[in-house]
Coordinates of C-alpha atoms and ligand atoms in Angstrom, one line a residue:
X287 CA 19.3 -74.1 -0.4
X288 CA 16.5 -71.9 0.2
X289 CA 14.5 -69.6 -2.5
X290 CA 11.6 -67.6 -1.8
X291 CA 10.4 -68.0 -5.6
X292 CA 13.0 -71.1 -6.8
X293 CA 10.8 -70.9 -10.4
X294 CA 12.1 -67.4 -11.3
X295 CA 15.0 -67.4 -9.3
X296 CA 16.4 -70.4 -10.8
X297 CA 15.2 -70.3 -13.9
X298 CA 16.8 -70.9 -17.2
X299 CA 17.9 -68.2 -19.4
X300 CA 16.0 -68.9 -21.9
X301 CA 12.8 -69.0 -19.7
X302 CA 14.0 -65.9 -18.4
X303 CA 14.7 -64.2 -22.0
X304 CA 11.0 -65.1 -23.1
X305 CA 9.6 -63.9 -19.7
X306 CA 11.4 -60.3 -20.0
X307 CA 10.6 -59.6 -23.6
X308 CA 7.0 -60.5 -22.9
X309 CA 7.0 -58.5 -20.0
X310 CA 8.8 -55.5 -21.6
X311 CA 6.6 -55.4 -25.0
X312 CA 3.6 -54.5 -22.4
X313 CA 5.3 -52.7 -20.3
X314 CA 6.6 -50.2 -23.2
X315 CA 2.7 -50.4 -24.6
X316 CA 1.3 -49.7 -21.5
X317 CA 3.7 -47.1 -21.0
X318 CA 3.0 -45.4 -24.2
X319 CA -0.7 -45.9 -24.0
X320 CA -1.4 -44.5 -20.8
X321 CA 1.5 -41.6 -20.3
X322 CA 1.7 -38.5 -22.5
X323 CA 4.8 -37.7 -21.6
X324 CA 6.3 -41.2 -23.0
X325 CA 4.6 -40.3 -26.1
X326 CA 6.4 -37.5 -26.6
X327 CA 9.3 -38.8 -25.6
X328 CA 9.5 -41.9 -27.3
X329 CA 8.1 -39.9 -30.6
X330 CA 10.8 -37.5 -30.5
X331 CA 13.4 -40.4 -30.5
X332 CA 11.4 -42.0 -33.3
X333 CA 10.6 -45.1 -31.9
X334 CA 7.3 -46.5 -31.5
X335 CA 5.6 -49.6 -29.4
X336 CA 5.7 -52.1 -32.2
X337 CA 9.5 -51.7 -32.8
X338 CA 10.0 -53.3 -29.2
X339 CA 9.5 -57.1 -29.5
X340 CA 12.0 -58.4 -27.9
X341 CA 14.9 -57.7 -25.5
X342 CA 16.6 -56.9 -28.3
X343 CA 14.9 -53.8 -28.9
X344 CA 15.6 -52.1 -25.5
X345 CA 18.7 -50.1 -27.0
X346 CA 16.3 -48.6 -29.6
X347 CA 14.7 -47.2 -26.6
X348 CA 15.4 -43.6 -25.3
X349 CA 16.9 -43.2 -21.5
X350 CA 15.5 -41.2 -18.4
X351 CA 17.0 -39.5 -16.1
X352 CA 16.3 -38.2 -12.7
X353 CA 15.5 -34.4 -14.3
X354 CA 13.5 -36.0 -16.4
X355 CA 11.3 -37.7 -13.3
X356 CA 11.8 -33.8 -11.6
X357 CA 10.5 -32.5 -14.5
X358 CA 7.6 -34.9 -14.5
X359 CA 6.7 -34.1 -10.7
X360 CA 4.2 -34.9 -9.2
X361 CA 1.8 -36.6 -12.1
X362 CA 3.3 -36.6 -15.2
X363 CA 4.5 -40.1 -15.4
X364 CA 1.6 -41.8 -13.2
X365 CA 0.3 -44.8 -15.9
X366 CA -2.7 -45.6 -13.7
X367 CA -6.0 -43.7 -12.9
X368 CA -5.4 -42.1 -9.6
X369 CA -7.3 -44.3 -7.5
X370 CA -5.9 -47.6 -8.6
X371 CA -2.7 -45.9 -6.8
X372 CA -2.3 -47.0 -3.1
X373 CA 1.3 -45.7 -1.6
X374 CA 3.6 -43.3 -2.9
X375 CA 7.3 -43.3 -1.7
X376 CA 9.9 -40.3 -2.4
X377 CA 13.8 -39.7 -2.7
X378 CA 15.3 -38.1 0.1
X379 CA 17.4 -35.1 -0.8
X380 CA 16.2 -33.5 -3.7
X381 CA 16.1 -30.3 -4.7
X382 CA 12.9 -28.1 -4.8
X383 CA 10.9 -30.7 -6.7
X384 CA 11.1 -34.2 -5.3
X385 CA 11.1 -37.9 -7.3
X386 CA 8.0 -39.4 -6.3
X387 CA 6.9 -43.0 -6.9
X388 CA 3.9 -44.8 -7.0
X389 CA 2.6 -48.2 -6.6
X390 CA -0.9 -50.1 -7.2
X391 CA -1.3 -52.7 -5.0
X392 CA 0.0 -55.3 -7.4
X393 CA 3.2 -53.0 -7.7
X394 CA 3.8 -53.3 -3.5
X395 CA 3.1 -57.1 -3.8
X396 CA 5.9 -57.8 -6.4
X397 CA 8.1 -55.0 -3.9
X398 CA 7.4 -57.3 -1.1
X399 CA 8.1 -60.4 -2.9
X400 CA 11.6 -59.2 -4.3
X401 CA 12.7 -58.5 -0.7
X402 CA 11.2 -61.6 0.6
X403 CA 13.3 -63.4 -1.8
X404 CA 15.8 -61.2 0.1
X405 CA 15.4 -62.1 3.0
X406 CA 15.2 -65.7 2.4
X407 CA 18.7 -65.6 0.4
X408 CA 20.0 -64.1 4.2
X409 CA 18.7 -67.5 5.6
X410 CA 15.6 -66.4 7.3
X411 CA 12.1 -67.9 7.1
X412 CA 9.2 -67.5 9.0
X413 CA 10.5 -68.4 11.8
X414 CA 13.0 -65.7 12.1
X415 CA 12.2 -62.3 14.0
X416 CA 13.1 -59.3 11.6
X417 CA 14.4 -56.4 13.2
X418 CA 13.6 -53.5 10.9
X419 CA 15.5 -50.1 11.9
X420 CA 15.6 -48.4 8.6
X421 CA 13.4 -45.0 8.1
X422 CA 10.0 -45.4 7.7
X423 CA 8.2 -43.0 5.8
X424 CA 9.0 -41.3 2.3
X425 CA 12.1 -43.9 2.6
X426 CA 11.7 -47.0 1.0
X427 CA 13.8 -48.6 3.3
X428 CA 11.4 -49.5 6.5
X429 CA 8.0 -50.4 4.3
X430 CA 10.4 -52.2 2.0
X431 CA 11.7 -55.0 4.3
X432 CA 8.9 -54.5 6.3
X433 CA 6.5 -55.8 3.6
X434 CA 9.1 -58.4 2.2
X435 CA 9.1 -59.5 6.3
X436 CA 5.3 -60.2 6.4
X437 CA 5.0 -62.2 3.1
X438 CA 7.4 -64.6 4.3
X439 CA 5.4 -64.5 7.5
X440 CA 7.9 -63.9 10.0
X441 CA 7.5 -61.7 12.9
X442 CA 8.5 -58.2 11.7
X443 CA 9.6 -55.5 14.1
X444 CA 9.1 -52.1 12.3
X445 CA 11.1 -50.7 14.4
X446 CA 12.2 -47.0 12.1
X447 CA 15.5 -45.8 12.8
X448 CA 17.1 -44.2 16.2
X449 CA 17.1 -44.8 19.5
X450 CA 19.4 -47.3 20.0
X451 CA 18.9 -48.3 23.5
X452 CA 15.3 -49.3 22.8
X453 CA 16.7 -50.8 19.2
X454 CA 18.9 -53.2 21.7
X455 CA 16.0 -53.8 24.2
X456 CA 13.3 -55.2 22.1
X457 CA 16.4 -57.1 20.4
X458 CA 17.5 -59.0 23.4
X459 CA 13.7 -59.1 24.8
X460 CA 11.6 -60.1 21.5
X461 CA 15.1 -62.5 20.1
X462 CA 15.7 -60.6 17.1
X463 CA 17.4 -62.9 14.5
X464 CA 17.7 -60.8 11.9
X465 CA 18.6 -57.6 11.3
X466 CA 17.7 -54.4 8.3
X467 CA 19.4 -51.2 8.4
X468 CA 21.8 -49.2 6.8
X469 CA 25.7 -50.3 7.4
X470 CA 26.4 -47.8 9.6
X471 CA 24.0 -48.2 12.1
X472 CA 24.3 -52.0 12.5
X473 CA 28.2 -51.1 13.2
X474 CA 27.1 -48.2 15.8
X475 CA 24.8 -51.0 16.8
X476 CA 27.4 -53.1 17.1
X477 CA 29.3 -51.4 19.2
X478 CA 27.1 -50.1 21.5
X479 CA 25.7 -53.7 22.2
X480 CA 29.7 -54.5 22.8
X481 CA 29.7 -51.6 25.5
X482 CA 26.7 -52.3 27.1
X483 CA 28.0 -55.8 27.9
X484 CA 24.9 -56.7 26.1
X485 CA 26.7 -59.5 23.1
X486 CA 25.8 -62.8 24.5
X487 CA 22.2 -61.4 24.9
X488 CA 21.2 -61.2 21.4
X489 CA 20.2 -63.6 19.1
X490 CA 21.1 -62.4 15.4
X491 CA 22.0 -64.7 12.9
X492 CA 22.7 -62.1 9.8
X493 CA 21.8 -58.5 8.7
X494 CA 20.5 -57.0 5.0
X495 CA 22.2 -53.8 4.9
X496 CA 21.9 -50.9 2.0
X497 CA 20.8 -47.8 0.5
X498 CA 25.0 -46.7 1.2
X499 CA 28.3 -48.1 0.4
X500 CA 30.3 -50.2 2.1
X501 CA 33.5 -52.2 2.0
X502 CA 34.5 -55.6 2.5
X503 CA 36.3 -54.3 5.7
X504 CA 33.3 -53.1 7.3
X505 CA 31.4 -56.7 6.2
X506 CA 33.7 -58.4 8.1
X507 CA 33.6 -56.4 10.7
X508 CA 30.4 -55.8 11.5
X509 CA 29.7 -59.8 11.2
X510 CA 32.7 -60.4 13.8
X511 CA 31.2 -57.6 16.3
X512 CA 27.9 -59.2 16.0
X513 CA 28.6 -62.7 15.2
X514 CA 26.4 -62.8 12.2
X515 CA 26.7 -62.9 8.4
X516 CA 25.7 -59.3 7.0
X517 CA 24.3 -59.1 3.2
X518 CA 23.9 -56.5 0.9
X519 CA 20.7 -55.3 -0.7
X520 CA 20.6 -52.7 -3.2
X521 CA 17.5 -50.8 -4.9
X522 CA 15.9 -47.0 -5.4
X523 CA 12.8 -45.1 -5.0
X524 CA 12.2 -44.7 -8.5
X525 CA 12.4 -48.2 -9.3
X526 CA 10.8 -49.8 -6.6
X527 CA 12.6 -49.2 -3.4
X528 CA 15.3 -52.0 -1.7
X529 CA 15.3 -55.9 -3.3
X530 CA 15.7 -54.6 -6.7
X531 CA 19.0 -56.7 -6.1
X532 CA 20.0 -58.9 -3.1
X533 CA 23.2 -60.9 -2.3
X534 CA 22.9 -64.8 -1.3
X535 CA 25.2 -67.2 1.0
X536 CA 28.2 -66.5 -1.4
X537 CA 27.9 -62.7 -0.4
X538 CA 30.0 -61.9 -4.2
X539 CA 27.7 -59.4 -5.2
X540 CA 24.0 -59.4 -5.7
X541 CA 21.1 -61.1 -8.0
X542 CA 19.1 -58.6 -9.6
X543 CA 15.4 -59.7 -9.9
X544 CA 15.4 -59.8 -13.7
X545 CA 12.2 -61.1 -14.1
X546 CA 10.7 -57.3 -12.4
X547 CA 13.9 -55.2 -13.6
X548 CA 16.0 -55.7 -16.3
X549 CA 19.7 -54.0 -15.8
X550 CA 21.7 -53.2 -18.9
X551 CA 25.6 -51.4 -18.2
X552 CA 26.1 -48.6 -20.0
X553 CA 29.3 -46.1 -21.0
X554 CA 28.1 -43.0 -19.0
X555 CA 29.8 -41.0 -21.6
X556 CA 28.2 -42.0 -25.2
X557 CA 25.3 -44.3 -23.5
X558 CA 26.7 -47.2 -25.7
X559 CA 25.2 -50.5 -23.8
X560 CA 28.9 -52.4 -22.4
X561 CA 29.2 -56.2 -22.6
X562 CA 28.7 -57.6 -19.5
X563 CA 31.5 -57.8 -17.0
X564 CA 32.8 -53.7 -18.3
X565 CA 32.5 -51.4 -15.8
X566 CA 29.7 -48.6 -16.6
X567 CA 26.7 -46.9 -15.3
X568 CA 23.7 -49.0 -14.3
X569 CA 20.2 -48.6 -16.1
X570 CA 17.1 -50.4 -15.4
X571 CA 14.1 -50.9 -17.2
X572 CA 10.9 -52.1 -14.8
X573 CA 9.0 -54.7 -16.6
X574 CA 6.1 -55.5 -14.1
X575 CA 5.3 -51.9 -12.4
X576 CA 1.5 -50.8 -13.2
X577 CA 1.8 -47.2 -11.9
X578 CA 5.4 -46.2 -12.7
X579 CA 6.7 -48.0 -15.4
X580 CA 10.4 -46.9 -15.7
X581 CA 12.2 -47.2 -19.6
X582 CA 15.5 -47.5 -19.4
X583 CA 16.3 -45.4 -16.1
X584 CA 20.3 -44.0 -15.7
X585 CA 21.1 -45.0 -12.1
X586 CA 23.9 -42.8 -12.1
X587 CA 25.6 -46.4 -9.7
X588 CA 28.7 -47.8 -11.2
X589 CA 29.0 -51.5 -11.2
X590 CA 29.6 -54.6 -13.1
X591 CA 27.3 -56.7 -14.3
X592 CA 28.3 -60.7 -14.3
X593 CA 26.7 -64.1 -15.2
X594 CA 29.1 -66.4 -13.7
X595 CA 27.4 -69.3 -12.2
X596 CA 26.2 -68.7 -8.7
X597 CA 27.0 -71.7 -5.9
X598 CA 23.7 -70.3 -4.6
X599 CA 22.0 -72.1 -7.6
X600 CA 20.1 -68.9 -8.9
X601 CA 20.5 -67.8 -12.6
X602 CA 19.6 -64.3 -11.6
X603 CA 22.0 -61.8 -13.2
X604 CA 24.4 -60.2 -10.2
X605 CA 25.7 -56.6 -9.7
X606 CA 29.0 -55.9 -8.2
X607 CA 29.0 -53.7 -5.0
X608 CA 28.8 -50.1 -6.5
X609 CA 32.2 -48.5 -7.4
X610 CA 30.4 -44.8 -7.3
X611 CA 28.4 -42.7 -8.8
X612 CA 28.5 -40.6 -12.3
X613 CA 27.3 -37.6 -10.5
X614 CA 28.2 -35.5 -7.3
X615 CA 25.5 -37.2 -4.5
X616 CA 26.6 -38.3 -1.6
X617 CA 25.0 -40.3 1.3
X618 CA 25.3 -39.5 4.0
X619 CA 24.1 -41.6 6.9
X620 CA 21.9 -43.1 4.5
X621 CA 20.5 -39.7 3.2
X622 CA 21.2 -38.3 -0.4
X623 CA 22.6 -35.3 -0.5
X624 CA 23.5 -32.8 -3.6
X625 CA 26.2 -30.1 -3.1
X626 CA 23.4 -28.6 -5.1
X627 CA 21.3 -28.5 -2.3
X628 CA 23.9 -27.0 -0.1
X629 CA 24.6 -24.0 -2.1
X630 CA 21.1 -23.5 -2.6
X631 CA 20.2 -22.7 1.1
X632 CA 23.2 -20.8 1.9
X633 CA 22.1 -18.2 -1.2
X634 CA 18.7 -18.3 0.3
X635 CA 20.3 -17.3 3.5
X636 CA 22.5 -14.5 2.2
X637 CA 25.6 -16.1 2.2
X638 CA 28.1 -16.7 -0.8
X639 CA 28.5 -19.8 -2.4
X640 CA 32.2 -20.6 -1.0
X641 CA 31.8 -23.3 1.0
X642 CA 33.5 -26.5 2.1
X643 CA 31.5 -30.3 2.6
X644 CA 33.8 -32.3 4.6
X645 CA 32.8 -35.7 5.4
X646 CA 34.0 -38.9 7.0
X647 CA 33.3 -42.0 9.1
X648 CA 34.4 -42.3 12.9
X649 CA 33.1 -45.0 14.6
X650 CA 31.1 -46.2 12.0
X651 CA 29.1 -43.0 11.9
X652 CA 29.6 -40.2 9.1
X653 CA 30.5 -36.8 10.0
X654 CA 28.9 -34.1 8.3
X655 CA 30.5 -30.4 8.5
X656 CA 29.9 -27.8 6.3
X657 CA 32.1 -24.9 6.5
X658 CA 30.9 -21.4 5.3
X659 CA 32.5 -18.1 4.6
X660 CA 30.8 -15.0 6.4
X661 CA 30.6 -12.4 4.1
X662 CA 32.7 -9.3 4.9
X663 CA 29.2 -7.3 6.6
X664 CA 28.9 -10.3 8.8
X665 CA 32.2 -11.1 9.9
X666 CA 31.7 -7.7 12.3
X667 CA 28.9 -9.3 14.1
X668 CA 29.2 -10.6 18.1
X669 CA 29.9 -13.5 19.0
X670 CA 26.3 -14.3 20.1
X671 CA 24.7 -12.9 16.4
X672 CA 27.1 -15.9 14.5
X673 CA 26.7 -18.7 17.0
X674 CA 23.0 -17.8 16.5
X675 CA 23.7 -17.6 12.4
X676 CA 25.2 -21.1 12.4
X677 CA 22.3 -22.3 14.4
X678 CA 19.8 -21.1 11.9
X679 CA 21.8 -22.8 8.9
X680 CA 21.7 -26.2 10.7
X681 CA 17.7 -25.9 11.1
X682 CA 17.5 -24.3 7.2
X683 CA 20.0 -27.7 6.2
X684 CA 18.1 -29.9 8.2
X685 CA 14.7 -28.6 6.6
X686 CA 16.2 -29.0 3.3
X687 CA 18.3 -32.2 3.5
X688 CA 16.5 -34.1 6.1
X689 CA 19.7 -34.1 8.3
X690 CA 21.7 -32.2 10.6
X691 CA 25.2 -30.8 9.5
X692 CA 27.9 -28.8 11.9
X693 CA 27.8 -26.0 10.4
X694 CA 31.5 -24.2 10.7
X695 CA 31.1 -20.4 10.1
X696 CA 34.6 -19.1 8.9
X697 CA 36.6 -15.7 7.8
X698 CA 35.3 -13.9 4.2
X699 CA 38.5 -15.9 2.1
X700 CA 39.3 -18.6 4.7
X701 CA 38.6 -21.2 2.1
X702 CA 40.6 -22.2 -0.6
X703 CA 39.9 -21.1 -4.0
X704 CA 40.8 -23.4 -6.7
X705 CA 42.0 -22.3 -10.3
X706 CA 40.2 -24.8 -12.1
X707 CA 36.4 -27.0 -11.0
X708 CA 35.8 -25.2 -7.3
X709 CA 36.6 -28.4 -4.7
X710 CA 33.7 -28.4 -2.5
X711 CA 33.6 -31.6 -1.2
X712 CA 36.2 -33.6 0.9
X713 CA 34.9 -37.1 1.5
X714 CA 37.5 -38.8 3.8
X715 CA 35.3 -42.5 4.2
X716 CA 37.3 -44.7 2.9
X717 CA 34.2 -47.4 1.5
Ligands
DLL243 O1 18.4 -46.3 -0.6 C1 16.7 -47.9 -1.2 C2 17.3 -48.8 -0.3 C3 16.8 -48.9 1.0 C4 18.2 -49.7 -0.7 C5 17.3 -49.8 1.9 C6 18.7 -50.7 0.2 C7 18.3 -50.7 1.5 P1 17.2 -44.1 -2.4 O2 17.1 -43.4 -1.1 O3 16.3 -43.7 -3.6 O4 16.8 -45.7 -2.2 O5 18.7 -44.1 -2.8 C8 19.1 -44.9 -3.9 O6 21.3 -45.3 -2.8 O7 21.1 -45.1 -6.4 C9 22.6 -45.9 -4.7 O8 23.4 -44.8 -5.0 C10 22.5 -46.0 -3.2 N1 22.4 -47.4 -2.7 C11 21.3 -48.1 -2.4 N2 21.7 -49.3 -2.0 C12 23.0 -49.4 -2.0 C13 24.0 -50.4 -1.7 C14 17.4 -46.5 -1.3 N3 23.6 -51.6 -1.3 C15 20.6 -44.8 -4.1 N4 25.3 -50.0 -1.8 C16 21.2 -45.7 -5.1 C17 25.7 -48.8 -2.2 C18 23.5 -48.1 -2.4 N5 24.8 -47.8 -2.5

């Protein structure tokens, strides 16, 4: 068995224990010393750095939440002087104000590491040619596996997303063995590769894929299409980006890397911490970040936590695949999207807010419609003046969500109205 760091990945629990609680009574002083904002939080809870000296102690600790990091925007919880900072990454799909992260350099090395340790749990080494076709950019997805690809030292493609032809080019050309991307496009992958004749021509050996849901179904098929074995990877911006958690060769869910991020489960209800193996909301608290230390961060992901022995060998804690989400967010083709955000543009464009989200997966690629009520002074327009409306509320989604909807204009009324919560989305994916 191969690890990427076998002293942390395999390391007792007791080692472990010590590690975190030394790690988190720094990170909570550091935190405290160097953000104002945590001061006032953590004041108005009434707990102070000294109470935290052990793992223990993380309950007494308040939680965040994403308004809380909106609120926050852009400064408010940097912890470093500004030019110790070196990258920032962002969420996709926000509304108005956007969460955005930063990282010294010592915060990207311990990124790269965790999806190193990654990549090497998916078998590869540097030998292997890494294919990397998630977003670069704001997206943590490219720069993630990107950097985890060059501190193993294997050749890394940075490839970005799109363009599939060239995608399955360079594959065949440069012997790609492994392969990063969200789900969904490693099964439209798949499948165009199939149609193209092209499957004997490629040289993949397994995939990470992440940053959406998917089922065991679509494991299995996407590793029969492409003859590989596909792993998930989980993670988020405001943490660090992808390799918080990883799966290994017995692909039953995935090691979180405790000694950077310490997951507790929680009742999304009363925020009462579960015992492990309940079924709750997922909150992390980063224990090695320099410029944006996270305390006790609501996920808003459903999962299970479990410390069943691994075959793998690691004692890393695992996460079940996610079961949902507490709020309304959806992702869609690995983008984040609040009806929020929806609604928002359509008022800024004059219409009303009845509107439908339908979404769905054919061929392994979501669908994305949103149908909107004219209102009764439009509904008199030509046929040209709406065909050029619905055009002007995909570029006004797209500018706002980062991708392109159909946009379905329909009559004043045409869409249900509902007695009790207003339905406004219809997700048909079955993941
Ligand atoms: O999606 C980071 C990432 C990139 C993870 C590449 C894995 C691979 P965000 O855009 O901030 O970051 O979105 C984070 O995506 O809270 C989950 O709801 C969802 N998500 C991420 N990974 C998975 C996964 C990236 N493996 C949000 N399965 C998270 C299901 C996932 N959902």
């Amino acid at each position: 068995m191969q690890y990427f760091t076998p002293d942390m990945e395999c390391a007792s629990p007791e080692k472990m224990r010590a590690l975190q609680s030394e790690r988190l009574v720094k990170t909570v002083r550091h935190a405290y010393d160097s953000v104002p904002l945590y001061r006032e939080i953590m004041g108005k809870h009434g707990v102070a750095p000294d109470d935290i000296r052990s793992v223990d102690d993380l309950r007494k600790l308040p939680f965040l939440c994403k308004d809380d990091l909106r609120e926050a925007y852009p400064y408010k919880l940097l912890a470093v002087p500004r030019s110790e900072v070196v990258r920032i990454q962002s969420t996709s799909g926000t509304t108005g104000k956007r969460v955005v992260a930063f990282y010294t350099q010592s915060d990207i090395d311990k990124w790269d590491e965790c999806c190193a340790r990654a990549i090497v749990a998916a078998g590869g080494d540097k030998d292997d040619v890494v294919h990397v076709c998630y977003g670069y950019g704001l997206f943590t997805g490219g720069p993630g596996l990107n950097g985890g690809s060059h501190m193993l030292g294997s050749m890394t493609l940075p490839m970005s997303s799109g363009n599939t032809d060239r995608q399955i080019q360079f594959m065949c050309d440069l012997g790609s063995t492994i392969l990063c991307c969200t789900p969904s496009y490693a099964a439209y992958l798949a499948e165009s590769i199939i149609a193209k004749g092209m499957r004997d021509k490629i040289s993949l050996k397994a995939g990470i894929f992440g940053a959406e849901a998917w089922s065991e179904e679509m494991r299995r098929e996407i590793e029969s299409m492409l003859g590989i074995r596909a792993y998930d990877i989980y993670g988020l911006t405001e943490i660090t980006g992808p390799g918080v958690s990883f799966e290994c060769s017995e692909q039953t869910g995935m090691h979180v890397n405790e000694d950077y991020f310490i997951p507790e489960i929680i009742d999304p209800d009363t925020g009462e911490p579960l015992p492990e193996g309940s079924r709750g909301e997922l909150v992390f608290t980063t224990i090695a970040k320099e410029a944006f230390p996270l305390l006790r961060y609501r996920t808003r992901d459903i999962c299970v936590l479990s410390r069943k022995p691994c075959s793998c060998g690691r004692t890393l804690i695992k996460m079940s695949k996610l079961m949902g989400r507490t709020d309304d967010m959806l992702i869609i083709r690995g983008v984040n999207v609040f009806p929020s955000q929806i609604e928002t543009v359509l008022l800024q464009e004059g219409y009303s807010p009845n509107y439908l989200i339908v979404v769905d997966r054919i061929n392994h690629t979501d669908t994305f419609e949103i149908q909107v009520e004219l209102t009764p002074e439009m509904f008199s327009d030509t046929v040209k003046q709406i065909s050029r409306r619905e055009k002007n509320l995909v570029a006004a989604m797209r500018s706002m969500l980062g991708i392109s909807p159909k946009v379905s204009l329909v009559a004043p009324r045409a869409i249900a109205r509902s007695e009790g919560k207003a339905v406004r989305v219809i997700d048909k994916r079955k993941i």
